[in-house]
Tab-separated table of C-alpha atoms in Angstrom:
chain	number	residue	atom	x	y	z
F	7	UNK	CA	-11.405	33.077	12.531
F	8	UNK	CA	-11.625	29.881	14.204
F	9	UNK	CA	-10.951	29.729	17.774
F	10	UNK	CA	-8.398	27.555	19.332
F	11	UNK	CA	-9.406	24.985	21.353
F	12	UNK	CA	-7.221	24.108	24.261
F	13	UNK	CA	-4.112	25.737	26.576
F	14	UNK	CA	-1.741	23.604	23.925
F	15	UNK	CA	-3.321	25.570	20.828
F	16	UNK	CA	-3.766	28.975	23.037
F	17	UNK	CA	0.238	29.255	23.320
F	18	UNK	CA	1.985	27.132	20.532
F	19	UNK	CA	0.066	28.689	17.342
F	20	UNK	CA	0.459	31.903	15.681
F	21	UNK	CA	-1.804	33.401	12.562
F	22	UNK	CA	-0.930	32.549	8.915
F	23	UNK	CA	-1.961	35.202	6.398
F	24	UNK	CA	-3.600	33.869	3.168
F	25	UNK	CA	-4.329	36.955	0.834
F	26	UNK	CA	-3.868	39.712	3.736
F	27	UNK	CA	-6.683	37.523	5.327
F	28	UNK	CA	-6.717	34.874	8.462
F	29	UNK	CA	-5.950	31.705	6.784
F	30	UNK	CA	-5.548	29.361	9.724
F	31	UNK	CA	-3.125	28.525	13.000
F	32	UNK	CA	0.139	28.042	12.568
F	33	UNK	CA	1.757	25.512	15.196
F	34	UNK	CA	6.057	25.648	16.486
F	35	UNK	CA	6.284	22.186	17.498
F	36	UNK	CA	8.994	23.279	20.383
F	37	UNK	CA	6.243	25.482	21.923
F	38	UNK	CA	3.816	22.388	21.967
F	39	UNK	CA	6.284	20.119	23.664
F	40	UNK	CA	7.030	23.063	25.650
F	41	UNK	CA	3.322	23.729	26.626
F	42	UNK	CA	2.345	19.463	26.805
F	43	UNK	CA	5.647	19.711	29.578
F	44	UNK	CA	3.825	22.307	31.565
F	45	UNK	CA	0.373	20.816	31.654
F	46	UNK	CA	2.084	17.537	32.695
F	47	UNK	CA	4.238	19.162	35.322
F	48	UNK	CA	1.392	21.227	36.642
F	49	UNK	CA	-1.238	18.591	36.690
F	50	UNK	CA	0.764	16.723	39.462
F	51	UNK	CA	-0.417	19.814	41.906
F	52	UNK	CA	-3.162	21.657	40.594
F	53	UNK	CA	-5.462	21.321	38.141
F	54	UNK	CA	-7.882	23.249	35.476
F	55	UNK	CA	-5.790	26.213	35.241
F	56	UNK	CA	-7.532	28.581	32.745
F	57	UNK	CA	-5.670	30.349	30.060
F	58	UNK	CA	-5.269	34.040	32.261
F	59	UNK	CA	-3.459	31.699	34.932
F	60	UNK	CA	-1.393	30.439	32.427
F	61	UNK	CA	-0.709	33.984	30.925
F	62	UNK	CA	0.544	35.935	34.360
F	63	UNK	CA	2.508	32.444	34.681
F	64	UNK	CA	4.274	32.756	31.541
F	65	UNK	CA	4.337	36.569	32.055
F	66	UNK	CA	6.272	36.073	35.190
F	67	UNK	CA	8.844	33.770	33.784
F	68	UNK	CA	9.105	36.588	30.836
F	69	UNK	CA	10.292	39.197	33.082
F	70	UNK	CA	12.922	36.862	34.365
F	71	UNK	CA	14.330	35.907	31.598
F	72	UNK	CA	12.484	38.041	28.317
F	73	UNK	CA	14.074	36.129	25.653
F	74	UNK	CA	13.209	32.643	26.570
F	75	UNK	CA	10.548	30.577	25.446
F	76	UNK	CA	7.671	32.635	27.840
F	77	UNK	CA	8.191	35.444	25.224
F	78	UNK	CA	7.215	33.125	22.456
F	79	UNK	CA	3.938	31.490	24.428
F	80	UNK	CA	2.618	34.940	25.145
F	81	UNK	CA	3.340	36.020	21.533
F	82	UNK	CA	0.892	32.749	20.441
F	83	UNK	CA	-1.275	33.665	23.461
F	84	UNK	CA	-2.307	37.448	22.080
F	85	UNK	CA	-2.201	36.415	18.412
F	86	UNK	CA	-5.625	36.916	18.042
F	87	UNK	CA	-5.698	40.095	20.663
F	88	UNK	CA	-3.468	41.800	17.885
F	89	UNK	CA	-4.832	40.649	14.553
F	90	UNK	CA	-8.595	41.957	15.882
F	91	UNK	CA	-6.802	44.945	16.918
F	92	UNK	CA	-5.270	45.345	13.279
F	93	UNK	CA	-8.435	44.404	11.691
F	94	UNK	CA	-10.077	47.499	13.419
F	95	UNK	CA	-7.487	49.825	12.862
F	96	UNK	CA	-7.342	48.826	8.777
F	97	UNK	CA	-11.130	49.642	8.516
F	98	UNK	CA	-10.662	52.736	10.469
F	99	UNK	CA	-7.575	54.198	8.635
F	100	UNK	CA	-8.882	53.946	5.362
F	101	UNK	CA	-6.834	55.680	3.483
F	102	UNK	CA	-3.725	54.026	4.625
F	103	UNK	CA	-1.569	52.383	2.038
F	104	UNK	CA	-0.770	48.790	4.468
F	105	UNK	CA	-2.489	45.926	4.899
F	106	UNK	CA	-3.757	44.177	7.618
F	107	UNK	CA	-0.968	41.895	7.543
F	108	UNK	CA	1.465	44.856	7.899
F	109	UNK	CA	-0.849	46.558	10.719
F	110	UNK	CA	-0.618	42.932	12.586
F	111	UNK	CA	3.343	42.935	11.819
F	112	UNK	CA	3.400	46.856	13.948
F	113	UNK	CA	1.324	45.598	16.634
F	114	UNK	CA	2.900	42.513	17.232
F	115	UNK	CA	6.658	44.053	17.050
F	116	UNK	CA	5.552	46.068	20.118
F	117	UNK	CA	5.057	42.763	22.171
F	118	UNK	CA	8.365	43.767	24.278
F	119	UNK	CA	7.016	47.046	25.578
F	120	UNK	CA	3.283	45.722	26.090
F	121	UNK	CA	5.106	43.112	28.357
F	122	UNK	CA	7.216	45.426	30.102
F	123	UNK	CA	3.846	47.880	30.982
F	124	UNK	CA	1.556	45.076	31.746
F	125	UNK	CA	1.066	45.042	35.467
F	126	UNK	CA	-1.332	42.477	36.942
F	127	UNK	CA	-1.351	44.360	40.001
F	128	UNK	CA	-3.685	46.578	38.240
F	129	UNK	CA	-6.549	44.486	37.942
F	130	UNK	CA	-6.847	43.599	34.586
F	131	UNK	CA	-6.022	40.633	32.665
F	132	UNK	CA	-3.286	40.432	30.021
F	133	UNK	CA	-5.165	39.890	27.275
F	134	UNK	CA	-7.525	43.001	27.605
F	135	UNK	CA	-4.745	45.249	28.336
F	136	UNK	CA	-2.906	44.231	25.186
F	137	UNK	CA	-6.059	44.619	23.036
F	138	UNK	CA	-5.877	47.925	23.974
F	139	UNK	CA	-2.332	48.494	23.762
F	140	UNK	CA	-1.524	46.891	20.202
F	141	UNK	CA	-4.665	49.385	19.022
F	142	UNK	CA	-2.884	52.472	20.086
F	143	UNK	CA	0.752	50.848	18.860
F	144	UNK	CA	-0.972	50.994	15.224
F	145	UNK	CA	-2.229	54.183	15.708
F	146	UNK	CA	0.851	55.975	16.712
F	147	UNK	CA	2.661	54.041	14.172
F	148	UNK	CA	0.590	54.848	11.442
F	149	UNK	CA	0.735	58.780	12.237
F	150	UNK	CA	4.380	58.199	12.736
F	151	UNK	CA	5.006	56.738	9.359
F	152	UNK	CA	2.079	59.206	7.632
F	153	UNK	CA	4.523	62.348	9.007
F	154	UNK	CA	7.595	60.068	7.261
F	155	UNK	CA	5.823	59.597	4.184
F	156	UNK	CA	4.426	62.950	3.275
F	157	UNK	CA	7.013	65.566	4.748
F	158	UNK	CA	10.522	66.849	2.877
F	159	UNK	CA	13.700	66.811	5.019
F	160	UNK	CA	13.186	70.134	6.018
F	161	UNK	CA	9.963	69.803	7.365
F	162	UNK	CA	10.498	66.935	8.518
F	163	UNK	CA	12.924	68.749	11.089
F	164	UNK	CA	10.340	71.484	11.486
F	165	UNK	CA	7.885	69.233	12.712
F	166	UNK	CA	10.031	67.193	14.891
F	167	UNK	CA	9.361	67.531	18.660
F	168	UNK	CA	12.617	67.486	21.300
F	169	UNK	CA	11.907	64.224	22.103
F	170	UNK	CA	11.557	62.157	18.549
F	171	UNK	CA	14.659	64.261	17.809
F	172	UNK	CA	16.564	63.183	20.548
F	173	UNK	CA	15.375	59.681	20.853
F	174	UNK	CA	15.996	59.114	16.604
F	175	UNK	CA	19.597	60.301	17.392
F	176	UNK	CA	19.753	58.160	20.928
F	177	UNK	CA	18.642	55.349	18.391
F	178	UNK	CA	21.334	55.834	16.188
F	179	UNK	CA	24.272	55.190	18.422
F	180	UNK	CA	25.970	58.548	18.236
F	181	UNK	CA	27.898	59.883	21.214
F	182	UNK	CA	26.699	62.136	23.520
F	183	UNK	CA	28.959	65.439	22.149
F	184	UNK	CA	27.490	64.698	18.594
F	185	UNK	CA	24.143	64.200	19.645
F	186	UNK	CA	24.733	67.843	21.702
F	187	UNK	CA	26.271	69.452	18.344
F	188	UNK	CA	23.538	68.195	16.239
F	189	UNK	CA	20.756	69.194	18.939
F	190	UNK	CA	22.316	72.531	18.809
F	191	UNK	CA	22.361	73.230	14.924
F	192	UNK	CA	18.610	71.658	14.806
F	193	UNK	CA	17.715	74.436	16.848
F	194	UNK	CA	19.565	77.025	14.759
F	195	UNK	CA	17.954	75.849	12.203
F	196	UNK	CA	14.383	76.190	13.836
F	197	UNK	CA	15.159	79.576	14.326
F	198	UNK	CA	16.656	80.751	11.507
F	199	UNK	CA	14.168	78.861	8.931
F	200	UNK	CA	10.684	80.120	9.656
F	201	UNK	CA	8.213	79.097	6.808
F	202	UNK	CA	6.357	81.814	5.162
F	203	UNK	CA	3.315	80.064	5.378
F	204	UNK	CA	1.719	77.701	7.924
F	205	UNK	CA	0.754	74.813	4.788
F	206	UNK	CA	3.656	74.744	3.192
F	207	UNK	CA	5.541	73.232	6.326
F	208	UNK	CA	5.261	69.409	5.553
F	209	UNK	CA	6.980	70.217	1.870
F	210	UNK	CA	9.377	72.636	2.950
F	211	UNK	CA	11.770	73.273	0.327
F	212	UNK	CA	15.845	72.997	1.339
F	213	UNK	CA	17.402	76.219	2.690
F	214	UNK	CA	18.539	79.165	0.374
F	215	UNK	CA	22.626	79.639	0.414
F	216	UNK	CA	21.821	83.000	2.720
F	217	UNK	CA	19.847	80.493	4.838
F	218	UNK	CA	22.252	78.103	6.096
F	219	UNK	CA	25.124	80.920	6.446
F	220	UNK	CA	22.803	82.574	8.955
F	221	UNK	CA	22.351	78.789	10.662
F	222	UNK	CA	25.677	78.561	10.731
F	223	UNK	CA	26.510	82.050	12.186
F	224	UNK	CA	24.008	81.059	15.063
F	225	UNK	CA	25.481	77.878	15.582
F	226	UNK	CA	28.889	78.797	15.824
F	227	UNK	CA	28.209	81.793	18.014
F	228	UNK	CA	26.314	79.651	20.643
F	229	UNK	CA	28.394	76.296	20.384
F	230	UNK	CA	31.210	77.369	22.659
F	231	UNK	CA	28.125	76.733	25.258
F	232	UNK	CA	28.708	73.491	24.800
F	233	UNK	CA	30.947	71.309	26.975
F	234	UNK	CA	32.231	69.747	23.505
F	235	UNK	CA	32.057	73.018	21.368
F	236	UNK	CA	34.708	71.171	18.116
F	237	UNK	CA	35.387	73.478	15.666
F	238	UNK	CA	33.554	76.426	13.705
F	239	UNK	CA	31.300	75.035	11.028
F	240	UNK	CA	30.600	75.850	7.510
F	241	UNK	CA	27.438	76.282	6.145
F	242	UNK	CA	27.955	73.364	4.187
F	243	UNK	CA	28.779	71.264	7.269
F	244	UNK	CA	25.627	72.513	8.908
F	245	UNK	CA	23.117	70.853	5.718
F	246	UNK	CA	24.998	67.949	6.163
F	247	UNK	CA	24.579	67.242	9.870
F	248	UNK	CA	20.669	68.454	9.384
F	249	UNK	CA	20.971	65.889	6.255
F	250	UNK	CA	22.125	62.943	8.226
F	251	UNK	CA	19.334	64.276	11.569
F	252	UNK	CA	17.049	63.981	8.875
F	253	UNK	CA	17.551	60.356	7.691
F	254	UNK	CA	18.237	59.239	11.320
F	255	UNK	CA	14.723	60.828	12.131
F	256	UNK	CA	12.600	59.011	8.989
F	257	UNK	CA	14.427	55.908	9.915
F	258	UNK	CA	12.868	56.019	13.183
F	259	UNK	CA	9.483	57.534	12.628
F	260	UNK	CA	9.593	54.439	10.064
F	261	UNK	CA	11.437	51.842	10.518
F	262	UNK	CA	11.470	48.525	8.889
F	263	UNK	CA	9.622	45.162	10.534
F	264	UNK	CA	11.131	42.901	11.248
F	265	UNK	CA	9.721	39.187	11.694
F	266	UNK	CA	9.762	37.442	14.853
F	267	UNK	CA	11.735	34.413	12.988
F	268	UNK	CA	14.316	36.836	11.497
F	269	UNK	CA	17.922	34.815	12.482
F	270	UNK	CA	19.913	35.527	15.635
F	271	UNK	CA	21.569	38.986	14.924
F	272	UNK	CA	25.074	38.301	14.482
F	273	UNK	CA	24.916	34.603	13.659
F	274	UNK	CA	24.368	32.946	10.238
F	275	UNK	CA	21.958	30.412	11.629
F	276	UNK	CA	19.179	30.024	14.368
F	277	UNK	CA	15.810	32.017	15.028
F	278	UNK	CA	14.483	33.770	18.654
F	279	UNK	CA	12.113	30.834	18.680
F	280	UNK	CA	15.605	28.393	18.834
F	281	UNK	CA	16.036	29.674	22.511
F	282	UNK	CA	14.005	27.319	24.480
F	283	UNK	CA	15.600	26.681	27.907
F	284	UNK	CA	14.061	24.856	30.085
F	285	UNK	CA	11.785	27.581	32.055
F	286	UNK	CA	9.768	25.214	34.214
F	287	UNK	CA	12.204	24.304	37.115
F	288	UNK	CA	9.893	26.165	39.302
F	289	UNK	CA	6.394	25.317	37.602
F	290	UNK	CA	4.362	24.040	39.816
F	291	UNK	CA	5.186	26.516	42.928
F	292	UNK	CA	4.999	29.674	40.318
F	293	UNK	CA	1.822	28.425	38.798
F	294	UNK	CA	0.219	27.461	42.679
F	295	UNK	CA	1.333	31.045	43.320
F	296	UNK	CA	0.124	32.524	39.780
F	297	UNK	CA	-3.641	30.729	40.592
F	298	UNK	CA	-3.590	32.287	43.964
F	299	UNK	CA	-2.831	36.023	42.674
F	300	UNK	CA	-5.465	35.317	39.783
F	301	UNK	CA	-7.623	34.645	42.358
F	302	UNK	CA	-7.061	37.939	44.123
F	303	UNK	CA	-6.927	40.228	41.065
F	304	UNK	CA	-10.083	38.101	39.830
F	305	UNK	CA	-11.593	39.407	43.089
F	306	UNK	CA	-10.409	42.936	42.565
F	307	UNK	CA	-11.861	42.835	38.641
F	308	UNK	CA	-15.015	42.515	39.804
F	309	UNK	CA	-15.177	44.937	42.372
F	310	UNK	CA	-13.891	47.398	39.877
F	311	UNK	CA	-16.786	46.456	37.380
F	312	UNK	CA	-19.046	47.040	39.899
F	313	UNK	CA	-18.252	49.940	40.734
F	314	UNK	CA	-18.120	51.398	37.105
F	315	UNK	CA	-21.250	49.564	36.399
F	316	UNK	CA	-22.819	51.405	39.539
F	317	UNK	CA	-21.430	54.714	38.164
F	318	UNK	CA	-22.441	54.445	34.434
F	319	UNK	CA	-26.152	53.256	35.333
F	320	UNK	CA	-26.391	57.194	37.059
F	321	UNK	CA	-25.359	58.628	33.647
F	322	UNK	CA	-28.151	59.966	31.000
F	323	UNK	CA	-28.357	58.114	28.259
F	324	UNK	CA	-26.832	61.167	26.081
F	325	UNK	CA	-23.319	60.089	28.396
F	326	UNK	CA	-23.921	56.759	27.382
F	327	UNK	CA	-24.714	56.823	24.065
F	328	UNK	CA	-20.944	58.772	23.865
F	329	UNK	CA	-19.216	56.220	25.296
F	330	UNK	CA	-21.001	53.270	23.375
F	331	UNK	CA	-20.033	54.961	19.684
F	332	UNK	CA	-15.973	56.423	20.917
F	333	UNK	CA	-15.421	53.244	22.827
F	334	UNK	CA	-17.955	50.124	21.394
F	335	UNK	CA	-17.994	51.535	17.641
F	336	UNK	CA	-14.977	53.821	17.366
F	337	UNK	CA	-15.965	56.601	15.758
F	338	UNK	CA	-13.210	59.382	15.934
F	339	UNK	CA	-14.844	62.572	17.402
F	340	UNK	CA	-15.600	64.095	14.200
F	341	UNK	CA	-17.868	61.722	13.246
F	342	UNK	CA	-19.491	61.330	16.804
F	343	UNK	CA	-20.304	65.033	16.048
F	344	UNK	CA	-22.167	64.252	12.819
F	345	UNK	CA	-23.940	61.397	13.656
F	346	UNK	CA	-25.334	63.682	17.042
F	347	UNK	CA	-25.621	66.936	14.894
F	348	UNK	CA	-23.156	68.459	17.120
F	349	UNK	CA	-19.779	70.288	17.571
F	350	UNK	CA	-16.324	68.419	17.699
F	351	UNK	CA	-15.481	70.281	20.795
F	352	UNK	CA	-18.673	69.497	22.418
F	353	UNK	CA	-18.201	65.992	21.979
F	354	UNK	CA	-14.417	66.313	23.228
F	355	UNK	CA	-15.668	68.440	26.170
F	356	UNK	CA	-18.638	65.559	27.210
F	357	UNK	CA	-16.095	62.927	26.746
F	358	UNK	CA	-13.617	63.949	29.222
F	359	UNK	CA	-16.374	65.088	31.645
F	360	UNK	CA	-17.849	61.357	31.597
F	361	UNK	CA	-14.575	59.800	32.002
F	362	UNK	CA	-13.591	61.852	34.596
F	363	UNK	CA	-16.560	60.972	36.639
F	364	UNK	CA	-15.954	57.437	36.274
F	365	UNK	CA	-12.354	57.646	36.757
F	366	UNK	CA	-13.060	59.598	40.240
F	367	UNK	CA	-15.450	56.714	41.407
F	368	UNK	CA	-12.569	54.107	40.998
F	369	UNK	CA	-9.935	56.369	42.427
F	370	UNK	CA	-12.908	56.730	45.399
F	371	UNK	CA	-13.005	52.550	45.707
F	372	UNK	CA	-8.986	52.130	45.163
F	373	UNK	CA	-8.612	54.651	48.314
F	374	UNK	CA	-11.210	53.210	50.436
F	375	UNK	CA	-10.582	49.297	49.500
F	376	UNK	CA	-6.615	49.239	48.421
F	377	UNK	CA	-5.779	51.856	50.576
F	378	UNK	CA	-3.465	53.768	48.430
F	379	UNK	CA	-2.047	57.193	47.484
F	380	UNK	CA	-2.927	58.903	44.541
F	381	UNK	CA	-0.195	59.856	43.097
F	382	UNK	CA	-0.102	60.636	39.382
F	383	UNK	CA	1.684	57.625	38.772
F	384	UNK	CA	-1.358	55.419	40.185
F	385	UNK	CA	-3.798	58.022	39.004
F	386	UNK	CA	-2.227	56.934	35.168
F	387	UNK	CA	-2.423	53.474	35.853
F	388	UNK	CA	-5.506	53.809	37.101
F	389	UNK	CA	-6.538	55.774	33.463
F	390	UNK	CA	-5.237	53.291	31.813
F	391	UNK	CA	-7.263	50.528	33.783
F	392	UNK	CA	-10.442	53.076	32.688
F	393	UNK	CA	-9.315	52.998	29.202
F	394	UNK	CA	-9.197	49.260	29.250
F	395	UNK	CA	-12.574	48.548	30.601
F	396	UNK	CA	-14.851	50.985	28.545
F	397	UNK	CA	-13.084	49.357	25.420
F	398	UNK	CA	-13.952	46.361	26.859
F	399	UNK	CA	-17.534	47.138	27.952
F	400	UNK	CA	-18.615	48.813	25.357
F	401	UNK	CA	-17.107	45.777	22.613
F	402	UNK	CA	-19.328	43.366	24.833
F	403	UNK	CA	-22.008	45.429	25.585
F	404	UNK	CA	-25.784	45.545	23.915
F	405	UNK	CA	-26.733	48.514	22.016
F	406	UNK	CA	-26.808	51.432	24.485
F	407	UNK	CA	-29.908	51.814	23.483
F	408	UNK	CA	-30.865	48.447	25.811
F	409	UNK	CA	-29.328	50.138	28.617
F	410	UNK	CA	-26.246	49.438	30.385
């Protein structure tokens, strides 16, 4: 992959696929006139911005307004942050049927909620936090649709956890006394329909007549609980509601991607990218203020490195040599254990042990430097800011081997 070459490139050109491989840069001639106006505008008060000032710049104007034209610059920004991301993930799941072009599609359609999480506060830069973030977007996609792919209806519903069940129905725009009702059967049916055998519960068969008249029983006994209880139900009216949970549920364990240049919903002509107001009204104060937080966080980065550097020089080389193949090489556990001639839980167990020493060392420096609680909301952030450097590290790093 060639590497673009200036700011203009960095945030007006997206990836084109040739053969499910990189076949160049793409440009949007609105985002180039768009990003030539910036540079102008900003190179009347400061000068040789790099690309991360530019990036919490257009980052800021995205969470003022997230469907102008800052959405589309950061999308060209971490175009190559998500197709590295999907390159990995395509060598690592093997056996999965899509592409890389469809694991960069996934990634990328989670821009939105990357966005929304990203918090420069934090430390880290937007670019490293996304690389991490479009990886595990993949990943839980890919289960997601695996679960879709292989299971029946039935166990579908069996395997279904409280909160895909709810959020599939949330997602389907029924209202709240239907979304109670159908709760309520699902869990008649969980109780009632107990597979004989562990296995067989990803191609569960459908219900025996004797079956759904003792889910309906259940259900009708307990849905004067509810504040909407409607009518008794039939046993046929009980398949069909677990029918339609059922559909609801695939279509949101797997649903279909949608390109960034699909048109306008609800209009006949137009794409996102069409939306292009003018964002830079306040450019040169928001980027002055943009360079001066960079600064700061910049600051703050490498204290944090330090810090973690410090920490994993006091590690033995066996803690080390972990980290560098789950974190540099990405070997799943499993195959950690293998290539060390050790058990899967070991390697778990050692894992978690190193991280939680490092992750105490930088709760040690946030307390004593940032002078902050820990509360388990920081204490996540602060994992996540963890997570983010030893990918980070370890990608960058020589062979452990070298030392660290």
């Amino acid at each position: 992959m060639r590497h673009r070459q200036n700011l203009i490139e960095l945030f007006s050109t997206f990836v084109q696929f040739a053969g499910d491989r990189f076949g160049g840069w793409l440009a949007d001639p609105r985002l180039e006139r768009s990003m030539k106006a910036s540079l102008q505008q900003a190179a009347t008060t400061v000068r040789e911005l790099s690309e991360g000032i530019w990036a919490l710049h257009w980052h800021e104007h995205w969470r003022k307004n997230p469907t102008g034209s800052a959405a589309n610059h950061l999308s060209a920004y971490l175009q190559e942050s998500c197709y590295w991301a999907a390159y990995k993930m395509i060598n690592r799941f093997t056996s999965t049927p899509y592409k890389l072009s469809d694991c960069f599609q996934i990634a990328i359609a989670d821009l939105p909620k990357i966005l929304n999480r990203f918090s420069a506060a934090q430390g880290s830069s937007l670019k490293a936090y996304a690389s991490a973030a479009f990886g595990t977007a993949i990943r839980d996609t890919l289960r997601q649709r695996q679960e879709a792919d292989i299971c029946s209806d039935w166990g579908l519903l069996r395997k279904l956890s409280q909160k895909r069940f709810a959020d599939a129905l949330s997602k389907a725009g029924l209202p709240n006394h239907k979304v109670a009702q159908y709760s309520l059967a699902w869990n008649c049916f969980k109780t009632i329909y107990v597979p004989s055998k562990g296995t067989a519960t990803r191609q569960l068969s459908r219900p025996e007549r004797s079956t759904w008249e003792a889910i309906a029983d259940l259900y009708n006994r307990d849905r004067l609980q509810l504040e909407d209880p409607g009518l008794p139900c039939s046993p046929e009216v009980m398949e069909q509601w677990l029918s339609f949970c059922a559909e609801r549920a695939r279509a949101y364990l797997y649903p279909s991607a949608l390109s960034l240049n699909a048109p306008k919903p609800g209009l006949d002509e137009g794409e996102l990218q069409d939306d292009l107001p003018d964002p830079m009204a306040d450019a040169p104060l928001s980027l002055l203020i943009a360079a001066e937080e960079a600064e700061v966080r910049d600051s703050q980065r490498s204290q944090i490195n330090t810090v973690l550097l410090n920490q994993l020089e006091q590690m033995d080389t066996q803690a080390q040599q972990l980290l560098q193949l789950y974190y540099g090489d990405e070997l799943t556990q499993q195959q950690i254990a293998q290539e060390l001639g050790i058990k899967q839980y070991a390697v778990s167990r050692r894992l978690s042990k190193t991280r939680e020493i490092l992750l105490l060392a930088l709760a040690s420096w946030s307390q004593q430097t940032l002078h902050i609680s820990l509360s388990s909301d920081v204490v996540s952030n602060m994992n996540d800011v963890l997570e983010e450097w030893l990918y980070s590290y370890f990608h960058n790093a020589p062979p452990f081997t070298k030392g660290v």
